[in-house]
Each structure stands twice: as C-alpha cells, then as structure tokens.
C-alpha cells in the first residue's frame, strides 16, 4: 500500500495531496481506482493534471506486459543448462539444471538430499567454474565432505582450492535469517558488485522445511504466509537473475484446523465494500 | 462551467477510430475453442469466467497451454488466430514448453511461424495483489485498442491468498479487500470489453469430515462429487460462470491420467471427461 506523498511522481504536488487527502484519497490504489472526473470536481483540481499523474503512477506501479516472441528471444539468449555432474541425474532432469528455474528435491530424512546438493555444488563449482551460494539450515553442510567430493574430481590442489573458494556458505536457522540471506543475495546481484567472488549461478537451500515446519500448524496463517513469501523469493531470484535454485524439503500433510467459509459481513461501522 | 465540463468530458471519453471500430466490431468468436471442456454450448461465450480448480499436478497449467495454442495458432494451422493476455502470479509460465507444443501442432514449424504465433501472446508477471489490481487497470487500454485480444488468463488467482490473509490483520474484510477490488474491476473489464476469462485456483483446503460441513447446503450436484472448499471472496464465487475441477487419477486403468468435471454454475449442468498429457500437450 503505497501512500501518496509529494515527489512520488512529477506533477504530484503537496497541495494536490492535501486536497486529495481531504476527500479520502490517500494511497496509490485509492487514486487509480477513483473516478477522476468526480475527483476533479470535488477537489477543484485540473482534470488533465490528474490524468497525467494517473498515467505516471500506473507506469510506475503496475507490471508491463511482454510479448511472447520477445520473451522467447530473451530466454534463448539468457538461459543456460548447468550439468549436475552425474549423467543419470542429468538425464532425469532433461540434460541438467535450467537457470531461471527452481528444482525442488523432496524426500524423507536420510534419503540423500544433502549429499546430492553437495555433489551438485562441487560439480558446478569445479567443472563449470560457476559461483555457488549454499544456504544451510540444518547444520548438515560439512566442508570436509565437500573437499572429498572436489578431490574426487581433480588431484591438483590449486584447482581444489579454487573450486572451494567459489562456494559461499550461509548458515541460517530461522526463516527471517533465511529471508535476509536471500535479500542480501538479491542486493549483491542487482548491484552487479563483484561481492568478493562474482555473480552466483546456483543457489542451494538445504533445507526449506527445517525453517518452515516450526511455523506451521495451529490456526494462524502467518506461517503459511511466510512460507509463500519464501517460495516467491526463491522463484523471483531464479527468474530475475538467471540462477538455478535448488531447495530441499520434506513433504508434510498438515492439519491447519478448520477455516469457515468467509461470509460477507457488513462492516461494523457500516462501510460496505 | 458546463462548457468546461463538456470539454473535459470530451477529453476523457473520446475514443480513437480504432477503438470505435473495435467496440462496434465485437470480439472474435471463441467457437471451437475446446468442445470437451464446456458443458453447454461447447464454446466459451464472451463474458464467461471459467475457473480451473484442482490440486497441484492435476493438469491445470497444461490445459492452459493447450487453450493458448488453440488460440494463437493461425487459421491455417487449425487455430483461432486470436490474441491472449496471460497474467502469471507465481512465475509459473514456461515458454519453452509452449514452444514444444506449438512445434508439435504446426505442420511445418519454422522459427518464423513460431515467432508469429508467440507474437499473439502477451505475458505479465504480478508480485502482489496490489500490483495485480494496478496491472488490471493499466491493461484496460490494451483491451480497448486490440479487438483480437479476447482471452484473459490468470494463473493463478489464488496465489496471494495466504499473504493477503496475513497482511490484513484480524479483520476478514481487510484481508479480502484487494481481491474484492480485483474482482470488481475484472467484472467491469469483462462486461465492457466482452472478454472470456480463465483463472486457476489451487485446492488449498480439503473438506473436513466433521459434521459441521454437512450443514452447508451443497447447492450444486458437482460440488458433491468433488472435494471442493471455496475460500476466495464471495464476489469471485459469484463472478464465475463455469467451474472445472481437475484431478489426477491414481490408478489409470485406461492410461488417461487426468480427469475433469465441468460444471456450469447457473444451469447446474455437469460434464465429465478425462485426458492425458503427452509431449505434444493435452490429448483427450
């Protein structure tokens, strides 16, 4: 909910905002959904000016459609396929990890998810020479195991060191820290600042369920909302920056209690929507 | 004063020649879009709002790809040659999959023809229910000026449900506010520009087996057959004209892995059929 303030866009002056506020228009959504003719009359503002402001606000806050042909061109030039290092896994994944997409590894505890993640990280870092961010929320990441995996790929110590240097690890043990780590990654990537290593091509999150499960259950919806937010963040990071994202998790069926179908009730103060 | 108002009225409501023609010509017909899906006439009429409801992995997005290819293929390729607007709320859309399906459907698929078909598809990504609302406002202009843009697809309209509930605090009305506004504006778009809308919703809730549920009078025969719990706002429930329930068959005896139950909301007419998903898309 963006509140109208002076300087939000050219043409939106402080006096205009005062007049609009006096007539109940406080946010961008209020402004855009109101009938501009009525507003022009009630606030005695110029209709032309209001239309111009509306156009700029819409351009600023709404999403732009992209043509299918353009999207296809863009994708052809920017999408890459990262091999996972294992031929059978590559075959299963239709030749590998696609950048811009999210691959979820699901399985019971002890089924090998962390091992697969470590091996993919080692392969991408060593063979493809790409940077990896490994977000560990279970404490299952061990550098010695990673070293073993890298050593099995090459004997030369220099190469091993380089491969290990390309993998950054973040230890997070609750969802807020995880969201913060993703925010930091986003900041790094959008600044195009060489954050000590360079742009990340693979993001591994082991595991998502470790930080999300404690929040679920019971009747509150905040846990579900946070989970949706985390999912969206992983997807948008993958899409916007051309990463391949690999979150892991356990599948759980929850009982979140009963929710009544929301009946429309008239507002307590008589406001009808 | 009246002259000024008349002038400003003229300024606001004047339409270009193209818009006038678009309005008078009407939208292209969606006849033969997909006879298997529609319980009644066999094609969506302009003004219909069709909801695809089902759990994840039940074929809703594949069906949307199928409908999109039917729309954007040229008439020579067996399509309707109309334009489609696709609003993607959870970054789900896979262009490469669409291209694969197009390549299978076109007799001779060259790069040029594929791009020509894709040129009839417009894609928008929305991040929040507020952005969805504002995007609908900004798309109004596109609907005005393009008479061949007659199909609007929303995948999915339930993506912001939990986030909105959490942001709205304790008050149910506040939680549903954005969605209600979206639905209201969607209704205006459908009415004024004679669109057909397809929207997908996820099955977030299941019917509980407690006795409290049985007290809800199930108005429709089709609701009794499927596991359907409505959770989006009432205004959305009222806007929908057809509801199609998707489910995945666990043991497919005849190799058709997915089934749908299609209900016309007002006439309570139910049609069932099944389909499978292959490399070339949906096959009935």
mmCIF file of N, CA and C in Angstrom, chain B residues 150-229:
data_model
loop_
_atom_site.group_PDB
_atom_site.id
_atom_site.type_symbol
_atom_site.label_atom_id
_atom_site.label_comp_id
_atom_site.label_asym_id
_atom_site.label_seq_id
_atom_site.Cartn_x
_atom_site.Cartn_y
_atom_site.Cartn_z
ATOM 1 N N UNK B 150 -9.105 -11.266 -26.936
ATOM 2 C CA UNK B 150 -10.380 -11.545 -26.283
ATOM 3 C C UNK B 150 -10.289 -12.582 -25.184
ATOM 4 N N UNK B 151 -9.096 -13.079 -24.901
ATOM 5 C CA UNK B 151 -8.975 -14.081 -23.856
ATOM 6 C C UNK B 151 -8.011 -13.575 -22.791
ATOM 7 N N UNK B 152 -8.453 -13.647 -21.536
ATOM 8 C CA UNK B 152 -7.589 -13.235 -20.437
ATOM 9 C C UNK B 152 -7.395 -14.451 -19.536
ATOM 10 N N UNK B 153 -6.139 -14.788 -19.271
ATOM 11 C CA UNK B 153 -5.867 -15.950 -18.425
ATOM 12 C C UNK B 153 -5.147 -15.484 -17.164
ATOM 13 N N UNK B 154 -5.611 -15.963 -16.007
ATOM 14 C CA UNK B 154 -4.996 -15.597 -14.733
ATOM 15 C C UNK B 154 -4.496 -16.866 -14.060
ATOM 16 N N UNK B 155 -3.176 -17.038 -14.024
ATOM 17 C CA UNK B 155 -2.639 -18.253 -13.404
ATOM 18 C C UNK B 155 -1.717 -17.840 -12.286
ATOM 19 N N UNK B 156 -2.028 -17.969 -11.053
ATOM 20 C CA UNK B 156 -3.349 -18.294 -10.580
ATOM 21 C C UNK B 156 -3.899 -17.141 -9.764
ATOM 22 N N UNK B 157 -5.197 -17.139 -9.613
ATOM 23 C CA UNK B 157 -5.786 -16.010 -8.913
ATOM 24 C C UNK B 157 -5.721 -16.218 -7.407
ATOM 25 N N UNK B 158 -5.337 -17.430 -6.975
ATOM 26 C CA UNK B 158 -5.305 -17.691 -5.538
ATOM 27 C C UNK B 158 -3.899 -17.598 -4.965
ATOM 28 N N UNK B 159 -2.942 -17.115 -5.778
ATOM 29 C CA UNK B 159 -1.545 -17.144 -5.341
ATOM 30 C C UNK B 159 -1.285 -16.277 -4.117
ATOM 31 N N UNK B 160 -2.072 -15.196 -3.956
ATOM 32 C CA UNK B 160 -1.782 -14.276 -2.856
ATOM 33 C C UNK B 160 -2.650 -14.522 -1.650
ATOM 34 N N UNK B 161 -3.363 -15.633 -1.627
ATOM 35 C CA UNK B 161 -4.357 -15.841 -0.585
ATOM 36 C C UNK B 161 -3.761 -15.770 0.824
ATOM 37 N N UNK B 162 -2.730 -16.561 1.086
ATOM 38 C CA UNK B 162 -2.201 -16.583 2.453
ATOM 39 C C UNK B 162 -1.509 -15.279 2.810
ATOM 40 N N UNK B 163 -0.827 -14.702 1.817
ATOM 41 C CA UNK B 163 -0.124 -13.452 2.095
ATOM 42 C C UNK B 163 -1.131 -12.342 2.425
ATOM 43 N N UNK B 164 -2.229 -12.298 1.697
ATOM 44 C CA UNK B 164 -3.262 -11.286 1.972
ATOM 45 C C UNK B 164 -3.890 -11.513 3.327
ATOM 46 N N UNK B 165 -4.128 -12.772 3.658
ATOM 47 C CA UNK B 165 -4.747 -13.064 4.963
ATOM 48 C C UNK B 165 -3.840 -12.610 6.082
ATOM 49 N N UNK B 166 -2.568 -12.836 5.903
ATOM 50 C CA UNK B 166 -1.649 -12.465 6.971
ATOM 51 C C UNK B 166 -1.490 -10.959 7.058
ATOM 52 N N UNK B 167 -1.530 -10.270 5.903
ATOM 53 C CA UNK B 167 -1.338 -8.820 5.928
ATOM 54 C C UNK B 167 -2.550 -8.066 6.405
ATOM 55 N N UNK B 168 -3.718 -8.716 6.323
ATOM 56 C CA UNK B 168 -4.940 -7.979 6.629
ATOM 57 C C UNK B 168 -5.254 -7.894 8.098
ATOM 58 N N UNK B 169 -4.466 -8.535 8.920
ATOM 59 C CA UNK B 169 -4.760 -8.462 10.355
ATOM 60 C C UNK B 169 -5.930 -9.334 10.726
ATOM 61 N N UNK B 170 -6.672 -8.934 11.723
ATOM 62 C CA UNK B 170 -7.738 -9.764 12.262
ATOM 63 C C UNK B 170 -9.023 -9.650 11.471
ATOM 64 N N UNK B 171 -9.144 -8.541 10.729
ATOM 65 C CA UNK B 171 -10.404 -8.237 10.072
ATOM 66 C C UNK B 171 -10.525 -8.958 8.736
ATOM 67 N N UNK B 172 -11.544 -9.801 8.583
ATOM 68 C CA UNK B 172 -11.720 -10.549 7.337
ATOM 69 C C UNK B 172 -11.889 -9.629 6.142
ATOM 70 N N UNK B 173 -12.612 -8.534 6.363
ATOM 71 C CA UNK B 173 -12.848 -7.631 5.245
ATOM 72 C C UNK B 173 -11.560 -7.032 4.729
ATOM 73 N N UNK B 174 -10.687 -6.648 5.651
ATOM 74 C CA UNK B 174 -9.408 -6.086 5.237
ATOM 75 C C UNK B 174 -8.591 -7.110 4.472
ATOM 76 N N UNK B 175 -8.667 -8.368 4.914
ATOM 77 C CA UNK B 175 -7.881 -9.405 4.265
ATOM 78 C C UNK B 175 -8.315 -9.597 2.822
ATOM 79 N N UNK B 176 -9.629 -9.491 2.602
ATOM 80 C CA UNK B 176 -10.142 -9.772 1.263
ATOM 81 C C UNK B 176 -10.219 -8.538 0.394
ATOM 82 N N UNK B 177 -9.883 -7.394 0.945
ATOM 83 C CA UNK B 177 -10.128 -6.126 0.263
ATOM 84 C C UNK B 177 -9.534 -6.058 -1.133
ATOM 85 N N UNK B 178 -8.238 -6.378 -1.230
ATOM 86 C CA UNK B 178 -7.581 -6.292 -2.530
ATOM 87 C C UNK B 178 -8.218 -7.212 -3.547
ATOM 88 N N UNK B 179 -8.501 -8.438 -3.108
ATOM 89 C CA UNK B 179 -9.080 -9.411 -4.031
ATOM 90 C C UNK B 179 -10.462 -8.946 -4.486
ATOM 91 N N UNK B 180 -11.229 -8.375 -3.567
ATOM 92 C CA UNK B 180 -12.560 -7.887 -3.949
ATOM 93 C C UNK B 180 -12.444 -6.801 -4.996
ATOM 94 N N UNK B 181 -11.481 -5.903 -4.803
ATOM 95 C CA UNK B 181 -11.317 -4.817 -5.769
ATOM 96 C C UNK B 181 -10.910 -5.371 -7.125
ATOM 97 N N UNK B 182 -10.007 -6.370 -7.106
ATOM 98 C CA UNK B 182 -9.581 -7.003 -8.365
ATOM 99 C C UNK B 182 -10.775 -7.602 -9.072
ATOM 100 N N UNK B 183 -11.601 -8.312 -8.311
ATOM 101 C CA UNK B 183 -12.745 -8.983 -8.922
ATOM 102 C C UNK B 183 -13.713 -7.962 -9.497
ATOM 103 N N UNK B 184 -13.907 -6.864 -8.751
ATOM 104 C CA UNK B 184 -14.838 -5.844 -9.227
ATOM 105 C C UNK B 184 -14.344 -5.255 -10.546
ATOM 106 N N UNK B 185 -13.049 -4.976 -10.610
ATOM 107 C CA UNK B 185 -12.540 -4.387 -11.837
ATOM 108 C C UNK B 185 -12.520 -5.400 -12.963
ATOM 109 N N UNK B 186 -12.261 -6.655 -12.620
ATOM 110 C CA UNK B 186 -12.268 -7.713 -13.622
ATOM 111 C C UNK B 186 -13.657 -7.823 -14.234
ATOM 112 N N UNK B 187 -14.667 -7.704 -13.370
ATOM 113 C CA UNK B 187 -16.040 -7.785 -13.855
ATOM 114 C C UNK B 187 -16.320 -6.661 -14.838
ATOM 115 N N UNK B 188 -15.809 -5.470 -14.521
ATOM 116 C CA UNK B 188 -16.013 -4.323 -15.412
ATOM 117 C C UNK B 188 -15.317 -4.575 -16.752
ATOM 118 N N UNK B 189 -14.093 -5.101 -16.703
ATOM 119 C CA UNK B 189 -13.349 -5.365 -17.943
ATOM 120 C C UNK B 189 -14.095 -6.373 -18.809
ATOM 121 N N UNK B 190 -14.581 -7.439 -18.151
ATOM 122 C CA UNK B 190 -15.260 -8.496 -18.894
ATOM 123 C C UNK B 190 -16.523 -7.964 -19.551
ATOM 124 N N UNK B 191 -17.241 -7.126 -18.777
ATOM 125 C CA UNK B 191 -18.505 -6.612 -19.289
ATOM 126 C C UNK B 191 -18.280 -5.629 -20.426
ATOM 127 N N UNK B 192 -17.331 -4.705 -20.242
ATOM 128 C CA UNK B 192 -17.174 -3.643 -21.235
ATOM 129 C C UNK B 192 -16.442 -4.108 -22.484
ATOM 130 N N UNK B 193 -15.519 -5.035 -22.316
ATOM 131 C CA UNK B 193 -14.726 -5.424 -23.487
ATOM 132 C C UNK B 193 -15.041 -6.820 -23.967
ATOM 133 N N UNK B 194 -16.070 -7.436 -23.397
ATOM 134 C CA UNK B 194 -16.542 -8.738 -23.862
ATOM 135 C C UNK B 194 -15.430 -9.769 -23.925
ATOM 136 N N UNK B 195 -14.741 -9.944 -22.797
ATOM 137 C CA UNK B 195 -13.651 -10.915 -22.760
ATOM 138 C C UNK B 195 -14.163 -12.240 -22.255
ATOM 139 N N UNK B 196 -13.344 -13.265 -22.448
ATOM 140 C CA UNK B 196 -13.569 -14.518 -21.736
ATOM 141 C C UNK B 196 -12.371 -14.665 -20.807
ATOM 142 N N UNK B 197 -12.633 -15.076 -19.577
ATOM 143 C CA UNK B 197 -11.558 -15.155 -18.593
ATOM 144 C C UNK B 197 -11.403 -16.597 -18.115
ATOM 145 N N UNK B 198 -10.157 -17.065 -18.078
ATOM 146 C CA UNK B 198 -9.874 -18.356 -17.457
ATOM 147 C C UNK B 198 -8.981 -18.074 -16.262
ATOM 148 N N UNK B 199 -9.330 -18.592 -15.100
ATOM 149 C CA UNK B 199 -8.485 -18.366 -13.928
ATOM 150 C C UNK B 199 -8.284 -19.695 -13.210
ATOM 151 N N UNK B 200 -7.079 -19.921 -12.701
ATOM 152 C CA UNK B 200 -6.859 -21.167 -11.965
ATOM 153 C C UNK B 200 -6.817 -20.873 -10.479
ATOM 154 N N UNK B 201 -7.336 -21.820 -9.708
ATOM 155 C CA UNK B 201 -7.212 -21.703 -8.261
ATOM 156 C C UNK B 201 -6.701 -23.033 -7.739
ATOM 157 N N UNK B 202 -5.880 -22.938 -6.727
ATOM 158 C CA UNK B 202 -5.314 -24.137 -6.121
ATOM 159 C C UNK B 202 -6.278 -24.703 -5.102
ATOM 160 N N UNK B 203 -6.250 -25.992 -4.916
ATOM 161 C CA UNK B 203 -7.040 -26.582 -3.842
ATOM 162 C C UNK B 203 -6.228 -26.457 -2.574
ATOM 163 N N UNK B 204 -6.515 -25.402 -1.822
ATOM 164 C CA UNK B 204 -5.743 -25.196 -0.604
ATOM 165 C C UNK B 204 -6.367 -25.929 0.563
ATOM 166 N N UNK B 205 -7.686 -26.001 0.529
ATOM 167 C CA UNK B 205 -8.362 -26.610 1.665
ATOM 168 C C UNK B 205 -9.101 -27.858 1.245
ATOM 169 N N UNK B 206 -9.182 -28.804 2.137
ATOM 170 C CA UNK B 206 -9.964 -30.001 1.851
ATOM 171 C C UNK B 206 -11.178 -30.021 2.743
ATOM 172 N N UNK B 207 -12.192 -30.738 2.292
ATOM 173 C CA UNK B 207 -13.401 -30.839 3.115
ATOM 174 C C UNK B 207 -13.053 -31.645 4.352
ATOM 175 N N UNK B 208 -13.397 -31.119 5.495
ATOM 176 C CA UNK B 208 -13.141 -31.912 6.698
ATOM 177 C C UNK B 208 -14.281 -32.894 6.850
ATOM 178 N N UNK B 209 -14.032 -33.961 7.564
ATOM 179 C CA UNK B 209 -15.067 -34.988 7.664
ATOM 180 C C UNK B 209 -16.012 -34.716 8.822
ATOM 181 N N UNK B 210 -15.838 -33.561 9.461
ATOM 182 C CA UNK B 210 -16.683 -33.298 10.634
ATOM 183 C C UNK B 210 -18.108 -32.999 10.215
ATOM 184 N N UNK B 211 -19.020 -33.114 11.133
ATOM 185 C CA UNK B 211 -20.440 -32.972 10.814
ATOM 186 C C UNK B 211 -20.795 -31.530 10.492
ATOM 187 N N UNK B 212 -19.959 -30.591 10.925
ATOM 188 C CA UNK B 212 -20.265 -29.181 10.655
ATOM 189 C C UNK B 212 -20.383 -28.918 9.168
ATOM 190 N N UNK B 213 -19.605 -29.659 8.394
ATOM 191 C CA UNK B 213 -19.606 -29.436 6.951
ATOM 192 C C UNK B 213 -20.932 -29.810 6.328
ATOM 193 N N UNK B 214 -21.538 -30.874 6.830
ATOM 194 C CA UNK B 214 -22.753 -31.356 6.173
ATOM 195 C C UNK B 214 -23.896 -30.368 6.333
ATOM 196 N N UNK B 215 -23.737 -29.427 7.263
ATOM 197 C CA UNK B 215 -24.818 -28.467 7.423
ATOM 198 C C UNK B 215 -24.808 -27.430 6.310
ATOM 199 N N UNK B 216 -23.677 -27.296 5.619
ATOM 200 C CA UNK B 216 -23.660 -26.398 4.471
ATOM 201 C C UNK B 216 -24.466 -27.037 3.367
ATOM 202 N N UNK B 217 -25.462 -26.357 2.871
ATOM 203 C CA UNK B 217 -26.233 -26.990 1.803
ATOM 204 C C UNK B 217 -25.425 -26.919 0.524
ATOM 205 N N UNK B 218 -25.130 -28.062 -0.019
ATOM 206 C CA UNK B 218 -24.356 -28.089 -1.262
ATOM 207 C C UNK B 218 -25.313 -27.853 -2.401
ATOM 208 N N UNK B 219 -25.212 -26.629 -2.950
ATOM 209 C CA UNK B 219 -26.215 -26.248 -3.931
ATOM 210 C C UNK B 219 -26.068 -26.992 -5.235
ATOM 211 N N UNK B 220 -24.841 -27.439 -5.493
ATOM 212 C CA UNK B 220 -24.632 -27.987 -6.818
ATOM 213 C C UNK B 220 -24.288 -29.449 -6.758
ATOM 214 N N UNK B 221 -24.824 -30.166 -7.694
ATOM 215 C CA UNK B 221 -24.569 -31.598 -7.773
ATOM 216 C C UNK B 221 -23.080 -31.859 -7.942
ATOM 217 N N UNK B 222 -22.404 -30.978 -8.698
ATOM 218 C CA UNK B 222 -20.996 -31.250 -8.951
ATOM 219 C C UNK B 222 -20.148 -31.060 -7.711
ATOM 220 N N UNK B 223 -20.569 -30.167 -6.828
ATOM 221 C CA UNK B 223 -19.772 -29.965 -5.633
ATOM 222 C C UNK B 223 -19.804 -31.176 -4.736
ATOM 223 N N UNK B 224 -20.894 -31.936 -4.843
ATOM 224 C CA UNK B 224 -20.997 -33.118 -4.009
ATOM 225 C C UNK B 224 -20.018 -34.189 -4.450
ATOM 226 N N UNK B 225 -19.643 -34.130 -5.722
ATOM 227 C CA UNK B 225 -18.785 -35.185 -6.235
ATOM 228 C C UNK B 225 -17.315 -34.899 -6.039
ATOM 229 N N UNK B 226 -16.975 -33.634 -5.988
ATOM 230 C CA UNK B 226 -15.550 -33.331 -5.873
ATOM 231 C C UNK B 226 -15.260 -32.714 -4.524
ATOM 232 N N UNK B 227 -13.998 -32.694 -4.213
ATOM 233 C CA UNK B 227 -13.548 -32.185 -2.936
ATOM 234 C C UNK B 227 -13.365 -30.684 -3.075
ATOM 235 N N UNK B 228 -14.455 -29.923 -2.947
ATOM 236 C CA UNK B 228 -14.343 -28.505 -3.242
ATOM 237 C C UNK B 228 -14.668 -27.665 -2.023
ATOM 238 N N UNK B 229 -13.725 -26.860 -1.566
ATOM 239 C CA UNK B 229 -13.958 -25.907 -0.496
ATOM 240 C C UNK B 229 -13.693 -24.523 -1.070
#
